[in-house]
mmCIF file of C-alpha atoms in Angstrom:
data_model
loop_
_atom_site.group_PDB
_atom_site.id
_atom_site.type_symbol
_atom_site.label_atom_id
_atom_site.label_comp_id
_atom_site.label_asym_id
_atom_site.label_seq_id
_atom_site.Cartn_x
_atom_site.Cartn_y
_atom_site.Cartn_z
ATOM 1 C CA MET J 1 -9.898 27.665 -3.786
ATOM 2 C CA ALA J 2 -11.186 25.341 -6.382
ATOM 3 C CA GLU J 3 -13.578 22.161 -5.509
ATOM 4 C CA ALA J 4 -12.219 19.060 -5.144
ATOM 5 C CA ILE J 5 -12.939 16.856 -8.307
ATOM 6 C CA LEU J 6 -12.671 13.795 -6.128
ATOM 7 C CA SER J 7 -13.570 13.449 -2.458
ATOM 8 C CA VAL J 8 -13.150 10.457 -0.159
ATOM 9 C CA SER J 9 -14.864 10.816 3.209
ATOM 10 C CA ASP J 10 -14.118 8.565 6.067
ATOM 11 C CA ILE J 11 -13.992 5.464 4.186
ATOM 12 C CA HIS J 12 -13.933 2.087 6.078
ATOM 13 C CA LYS J 13 -13.476 -1.172 4.912
ATOM 14 C CA SER J 14 -12.916 -4.556 6.742
ATOM 15 C CA PHE J 15 -12.135 -8.115 5.745
ATOM 16 C CA GLY J 16 -12.626 -9.967 8.773
ATOM 17 C CA ALA J 17 -10.555 -8.733 11.758
ATOM 18 C CA LEU J 18 -8.326 -6.959 8.964
ATOM 19 C CA LYS J 19 -9.152 -3.178 8.582
ATOM 20 C CA ALA J 20 -7.999 -2.311 5.340
ATOM 21 C CA SER J 21 -9.397 0.955 5.123
ATOM 22 C CA ASP J 22 -9.712 2.745 8.575
ATOM 23 C CA GLY J 23 -11.364 6.143 8.448
ATOM 24 C CA ILE J 24 -9.693 7.456 5.133
ATOM 25 C CA SER J 25 -10.295 10.759 3.914
ATOM 26 C CA LEU J 26 -8.622 12.618 0.935
ATOM 27 C CA ASP J 27 -9.230 14.750 -2.158
ATOM 28 C CA LEU J 28 -8.067 15.376 -5.649
ATOM 29 C CA PHE J 29 -8.149 19.196 -7.019
ATOM 30 C CA PRO J 30 -8.082 20.303 -10.459
ATOM 31 C CA GLY J 31 -4.512 20.361 -12.161
ATOM 32 C CA GLU J 32 -2.658 18.339 -9.524
ATOM 33 C CA ILE J 33 -1.149 14.969 -8.757
ATOM 34 C CA HIS J 34 -2.105 13.467 -5.298
ATOM 35 C CA ALA J 35 0.157 10.631 -4.753
ATOM 36 C CA LEU J 36 -0.925 7.714 -2.424
ATOM 37 C CA ILE J 37 2.139 5.822 -1.006
ATOM 38 C CA GLY J 38 2.779 3.196 1.496
ATOM 39 C CA PRO J 39 4.330 -0.075 2.275
ATOM 40 C CA ASN J 40 2.960 -3.185 0.763
ATOM 41 C CA GLY J 41 -0.356 -4.464 2.292
ATOM 42 C CA ALA J 42 -1.174 -0.996 3.512
ATOM 43 C CA GLY J 43 -4.400 -1.052 1.663
ATOM 44 C CA LYS J 44 -3.796 1.293 -1.333
ATOM 45 C CA SER J 45 -5.397 -1.044 -3.857
ATOM 46 C CA THR J 46 -8.294 -1.847 -1.941
ATOM 47 C CA LEU J 47 -8.696 2.035 -1.357
ATOM 48 C CA ILE J 48 -8.511 2.559 -5.432
ATOM 49 C CA LYS J 49 -11.141 -0.358 -5.911
ATOM 50 C CA GLN J 50 -13.497 1.587 -3.792
ATOM 51 C CA ILE J 51 -13.026 4.819 -5.327
ATOM 52 C CA ALA J 52 -13.362 3.254 -8.899
ATOM 53 C CA GLY J 53 -16.530 1.440 -7.686
ATOM 54 C CA GLY J 54 -15.147 -2.280 -7.736
ATOM 55 C CA LEU J 55 -15.555 -2.495 -3.960
ATOM 56 C CA LYS J 56 -18.290 -1.160 -1.876
ATOM 57 C CA PRO J 57 -17.080 0.546 1.395
ATOM 58 C CA ASP J 58 -18.477 -0.779 4.856
ATOM 59 C CA SER J 59 -19.145 3.043 5.615
ATOM 60 C CA GLY J 60 -18.173 6.514 4.395
ATOM 61 C CA ARG J 61 -18.874 8.195 0.751
ATOM 62 C CA VAL J 62 -17.185 8.862 -2.274
ATOM 63 C CA HIS J 63 -18.101 12.265 -4.223
ATOM 64 C CA PHE J 64 -17.018 13.034 -7.849
ATOM 65 C CA CYS J 65 -17.522 16.045 -9.593
ATOM 66 C CA GLY J 66 -19.811 17.099 -6.944
ATOM 67 C CA GLN J 67 -21.982 13.926 -6.926
ATOM 68 C CA ASP J 68 -22.210 11.203 -4.293
ATOM 69 C CA VAL J 69 -21.146 8.115 -6.236
ATOM 70 C CA THR J 70 -20.934 5.780 -3.557
ATOM 71 C CA THR J 71 -23.423 3.327 -5.057
ATOM 72 C CA LEU J 72 -22.458 3.554 -8.403
ATOM 73 C CA ASN J 73 -20.390 0.781 -10.201
ATOM 74 C CA VAL J 74 -17.300 0.954 -12.332
ATOM 75 C CA PRO J 75 -18.966 1.681 -15.576
ATOM 76 C CA GLU J 76 -21.083 4.315 -14.297
ATOM 77 C CA ARG J 77 -18.086 5.889 -12.585
ATOM 78 C CA ALA J 78 -16.040 5.521 -15.715
ATOM 79 C CA ARG J 79 -18.873 7.272 -17.782
ATOM 80 C CA MET J 80 -18.715 10.149 -15.581
ATOM 81 C CA GLY J 81 -14.988 10.367 -16.426
ATOM 82 C CA LEU J 82 -13.314 8.543 -13.776
ATOM 83 C CA ALA J 83 -10.526 6.589 -15.696
ATOM 84 C CA ARG J 84 -8.441 3.917 -14.080
ATOM 85 C CA THR J 85 -5.221 2.237 -15.376
ATOM 86 C CA PHE J 86 -4.287 -1.175 -13.571
ATOM 87 C CA GLN J 87 -1.435 -2.259 -11.404
ATOM 88 C CA ILE J 88 -1.672 -5.308 -13.680
ATOM 89 C CA SER J 89 -2.194 -4.707 -17.429
ATOM 90 C CA ALA J 90 -6.010 -5.278 -18.397
ATOM 91 C CA LEU J 91 -5.189 -4.918 -22.147
ATOM 92 C CA ALA J 92 -6.405 -7.430 -24.777
ATOM 93 C CA MET J 93 -3.016 -9.138 -25.912
ATOM 94 C CA SER J 94 -4.222 -10.709 -28.947
ATOM 95 C CA PHE J 95 -5.896 -7.355 -30.385
ATOM 96 C CA THR J 96 -3.732 -4.717 -31.995
ATOM 97 C CA VAL J 97 -2.729 -1.384 -30.190
ATOM 98 C CA LEU J 98 -5.592 0.455 -32.313
ATOM 99 C CA GLU J 99 -8.260 -2.395 -31.638
ATOM 100 C CA ASN J 100 -7.698 -1.917 -27.734
ATOM 101 C CA VAL J 101 -7.997 1.898 -27.888
ATOM 102 C CA MET J 102 -11.121 1.593 -30.185
ATOM 103 C CA LEU J 103 -12.625 -0.746 -27.397
ATOM 104 C CA GLY J 104 -12.213 2.290 -25.022
ATOM 105 C CA CYS J 105 -14.212 4.212 -27.609
ATOM 106 C CA VAL J 106 -16.895 1.824 -27.556
ATOM 107 C CA GLY J 107 -17.186 1.703 -23.939
ATOM 108 C CA GLU J 108 -17.238 5.528 -23.684
ATOM 109 C CA ALA J 109 -20.044 5.504 -26.448
ATOM 110 C CA ARG J 110 -22.255 3.514 -23.875
ATOM 111 C CA GLY J 111 -23.137 0.576 -25.731
ATOM 112 C CA VAL J 112 -24.537 2.210 -28.754
ATOM 113 C CA PHE J 113 -22.654 -0.116 -31.068
ATOM 114 C CA SER J 114 -23.668 -3.719 -31.213
ATOM 115 C CA PHE J 115 -20.794 -5.082 -32.891
ATOM 116 C CA PHE J 116 -16.944 -4.431 -32.685
ATOM 117 C CA ARG J 117 -15.833 -4.809 -36.242
ATOM 118 C CA PRO J 118 -18.217 -2.075 -37.649
ATOM 119 C CA VAL J 119 -16.797 0.249 -35.307
ATOM 120 C CA MET J 120 -13.308 0.040 -36.493
ATOM 121 C CA THR J 121 -14.411 1.799 -39.689
ATOM 122 C CA HIS J 122 -16.331 4.808 -37.697
ATOM 123 C CA PRO J 123 -14.799 8.033 -38.691
ATOM 124 C CA GLY J 124 -15.364 9.882 -35.390
ATOM 125 C CA LEU J 125 -14.116 6.936 -32.928
ATOM 126 C CA LEU J 126 -11.015 6.224 -35.246
ATOM 127 C CA LYS J 127 -10.118 10.143 -35.035
ATOM 128 C CA ARG J 128 -10.400 9.851 -31.338
ATOM 129 C CA ALA J 129 -8.440 6.771 -31.136
ATOM 130 C CA HIS J 130 -5.810 8.156 -33.151
ATOM 131 C CA ALA J 131 -5.555 11.308 -31.182
ATOM 132 C CA ALA J 132 -5.036 9.185 -27.803
ATOM 133 C CA LEU J 133 -2.230 7.371 -29.386
ATOM 134 C CA ASP J 134 -0.713 10.414 -30.643
ATOM 135 C CA ARG J 135 -0.692 11.805 -27.136
ATOM 136 C CA VAL J 136 1.240 8.692 -26.062
ATOM 137 C CA ALA J 137 3.610 8.484 -28.941
ATOM 138 C CA LEU J 138 2.320 5.261 -29.969
ATOM 139 C CA ARG J 139 0.876 6.261 -33.314
ATOM 140 C CA ASP J 140 3.095 4.292 -35.483
ATOM 141 C CA PHE J 141 2.225 1.237 -33.616
ATOM 142 C CA ALA J 142 -1.378 1.233 -34.415
ATOM 143 C CA ASP J 143 -1.323 -2.056 -36.275
ATOM 144 C CA VAL J 144 1.048 -3.987 -34.103
ATOM 145 C CA THR J 145 -0.276 -6.611 -31.689
ATOM 146 C CA THR J 146 -0.436 -5.562 -28.063
ATOM 147 C CA SER J 147 1.352 -8.696 -27.074
ATOM 148 C CA GLU J 148 4.481 -7.538 -29.135
ATOM 149 C CA LEU J 149 4.599 -4.250 -27.228
ATOM 150 C CA SER J 150 7.451 -3.584 -24.453
ATOM 151 C CA HIS J 151 6.320 -3.362 -20.986
ATOM 152 C CA GLY J 152 6.593 0.545 -21.050
ATOM 153 C CA GLN J 153 4.513 0.645 -24.339
ATOM 154 C CA ARG J 154 1.865 -1.285 -22.818
ATOM 155 C CA ARG J 155 1.635 1.094 -19.852
ATOM 156 C CA GLN J 156 1.465 4.168 -22.626
ATOM 157 C CA LEU J 157 -1.132 2.155 -24.306
ATOM 158 C CA GLU J 158 -3.371 1.922 -21.027
ATOM 159 C CA VAL J 159 -3.137 5.628 -20.639
ATOM 160 C CA ALA J 160 -4.304 5.864 -24.192
ATOM 161 C CA VAL J 161 -7.276 3.764 -23.518
ATOM 162 C CA ALA J 162 -7.997 5.812 -20.505
ATOM 163 C CA LEU J 163 -7.859 8.884 -22.557
ATOM 164 C CA THR J 164 -10.745 7.927 -24.823
ATOM 165 C CA LEU J 165 -13.167 8.215 -22.128
ATOM 166 C CA ASN J 166 -12.290 12.083 -22.154
ATOM 167 C CA PRO J 167 -11.501 11.835 -18.398
ATOM 168 C CA THR J 168 -12.369 14.167 -15.824
ATOM 169 C CA ALA J 169 -9.648 12.160 -13.360
ATOM 170 C CA PHE J 170 -7.324 9.485 -13.559
ATOM 171 C CA LEU J 171 -6.796 6.573 -11.003
ATOM 172 C CA MET J 172 -3.399 5.158 -11.556
ATOM 173 C CA ASP J 173 -2.292 2.160 -9.883
ATOM 174 C CA GLU J 174 1.372 1.840 -10.077
ATOM 175 C CA PRO J 175 1.782 2.784 -13.521
ATOM 176 C CA MET J 176 5.713 2.611 -13.212
ATOM 177 C CA ALA J 177 5.919 -1.092 -12.103
ATOM 178 C CA GLY J 178 8.082 -3.064 -14.133
ATOM 179 C CA LEU J 179 9.681 0.019 -16.052
ATOM 180 C CA GLY J 180 13.197 0.632 -16.448
ATOM 181 C CA ALA J 181 14.588 4.042 -16.210
ATOM 182 C CA GLU J 182 13.829 5.180 -19.858
ATOM 183 C CA GLY J 183 10.185 4.069 -19.602
ATOM 184 C CA SER J 184 9.790 5.717 -16.082
ATOM 185 C CA LYS J 185 11.277 8.869 -17.528
ATOM 186 C CA ALA J 186 9.001 8.634 -20.502
ATOM 187 C CA LEU J 187 5.693 8.018 -18.473
ATOM 188 C CA THR J 188 6.752 10.619 -15.895
ATOM 189 C CA ASP J 189 6.806 13.124 -18.825
ATOM 190 C CA LEU J 190 3.357 12.213 -20.084
ATOM 191 C CA LEU J 191 1.768 12.192 -16.551
ATOM 192 C CA ALA J 192 3.483 15.827 -15.630
ATOM 193 C CA GLU J 193 1.641 16.939 -18.839
ATOM 194 C CA LEU J 194 -1.713 15.159 -18.504
ATOM 195 C CA LYS J 195 -2.610 16.412 -14.918
ATOM 196 C CA GLN J 196 -3.330 19.789 -16.757
ATOM 197 C CA GLU J 197 -6.218 17.909 -18.554
ATOM 198 C CA ALA J 198 -7.167 15.758 -15.639
ATOM 199 C CA PRO J 199 -5.971 15.394 -12.268
ATOM 200 C CA ILE J 200 -4.105 12.256 -11.161
ATOM 201 C CA LEU J 201 -4.869 10.078 -8.041
ATOM 202 C CA LEU J 202 -1.463 8.052 -8.228
ATOM 203 C CA VAL J 203 -0.671 4.852 -6.385
ATOM 204 C CA GLU J 204 2.975 4.396 -7.099
ATOM 205 C CA HIS J 205 6.255 2.718 -5.428
ATOM 206 C CA ASP J 206 8.570 4.289 -7.220
ATOM 207 C CA MET J 207 9.676 7.380 -4.930
ATOM 208 C CA ASP J 208 11.757 8.968 -7.561
ATOM 209 C CA ALA J 209 8.787 9.349 -9.767
ATOM 210 C CA VAL J 210 6.523 10.301 -6.830
ATOM 211 C CA PHE J 211 8.790 12.983 -5.566
ATOM 212 C CA ALA J 212 9.053 14.184 -9.372
ATOM 213 C CA LEU J 213 5.461 14.414 -10.052
ATOM 214 C CA ALA J 214 3.591 14.858 -6.814
ATOM 215 C CA ASP J 215 1.913 18.035 -6.084
ATOM 216 C CA ARG J 216 0.783 16.312 -2.709
ATOM 217 C CA ILE J 217 1.363 12.960 -0.940
ATOM 218 C CA SER J 218 -0.681 11.072 1.081
ATOM 219 C CA VAL J 219 1.067 8.042 3.187
ATOM 220 C CA LEU J 220 -1.170 5.032 3.971
ATOM 221 C CA VAL J 221 -0.017 2.836 6.502
ATOM 222 C CA TYR J 222 -2.136 -0.270 7.829
ATOM 223 C CA GLY J 223 -5.204 1.144 6.458
ATOM 224 C CA LYS J 224 -4.667 4.744 7.982
ATOM 225 C CA ILE J 225 -3.667 7.984 6.518
ATOM 226 C CA ILE J 226 -0.595 9.217 8.749
ATOM 227 C CA ALA J 227 0.367 12.246 6.974
ATOM 228 C CA THR J 228 -0.617 14.448 4.019
ATOM 229 C CA GLY J 229 1.566 17.322 2.585
ATOM 230 C CA SER J 230 4.013 18.305 -0.119
ATOM 231 C CA VAL J 231 6.894 16.512 -1.034
ATOM 232 C CA ASP J 232 8.924 18.353 1.352
ATOM 233 C CA ASP J 233 6.485 17.869 4.178
ATOM 234 C CA ILE J 234 6.345 14.037 3.516
ATOM 235 C CA ARG J 235 10.434 13.939 3.125
ATOM 236 C CA SER J 236 10.838 15.809 6.511
ATOM 237 C CA ASN J 237 8.138 14.031 8.532
ATOM 238 C CA ALA J 238 9.585 11.683 10.989
ATOM 239 C CA ASP J 239 6.504 9.355 11.538
ATOM 240 C CA VAL J 240 6.571 8.727 7.547
ATOM 241 C CA ARG J 241 10.371 8.077 7.331
ATOM 242 C CA SER J 242 9.861 5.545 10.317
ATOM 243 C CA ALA J 243 6.856 3.862 8.746
ATOM 244 C CA TYR J 244 7.705 3.775 4.946
ATOM 245 C CA LEU J 245 10.564 5.938 3.403
ATOM 246 C CA GLY J 246 13.257 4.218 5.728
ATOM 247 C CA GLU J 247 11.874 1.103 4.073
ATOM 248 C CA GLU J 248 11.448 2.225 0.368
ATOM 249 C CA ASP J 249 14.266 -0.026 -0.963
ATOM 250 C CA GLU J 250 12.231 -3.055 0.166
ATOM 251 C CA ALA J 251 8.866 -2.186 -1.032
#
């Protein structure tokens, strides 16, 4: 069996008396989408922050590509190929679509370029940016101001920015949030394709998308993983149905 690209071991994180992460362990293998689901307040976003490097766990370890990255910050983990998309868009709305993707290229270039405007004419980075836009079907929108995009197109753009990191793995925090049926279908198709390049740890409330995409699912409730398994395993798990799936319409 292949080694896990990402491994979280016995992560604990408390905020006062609240245990947001209570001994969480999970892993992500090449070629898979591992979905993390759970009710609001379960601790999903807190866990993603700890995996991405934005929040330090009280105890436990995070390993990525065979290295202990527990003490590394967000940029350091990103440079190793851990790419994240956000629950709330982090795009520069006054920039064009191409400029947002070029910002991702500059970040991946590790600060080699001192000024942004000269970068916009750099042939190598332009080629990479356009290739990323091609992957998410936004090439024709390169010169459009990001604020003019639909919500679904902004989600696609976030993925394009992440692609400029040449990612080894994706962390995706509710990418389907706010999308209609057409947007969800387009993004579902894209993620199913992307997992062959880089596996995806997917936090998502859209259970139709989760069941369509996930190779494995972990269910987080009150800071604890209560079950991990295939789609069929999770569908038939009585504890999961009681704790979460029966409430999915309210999530």
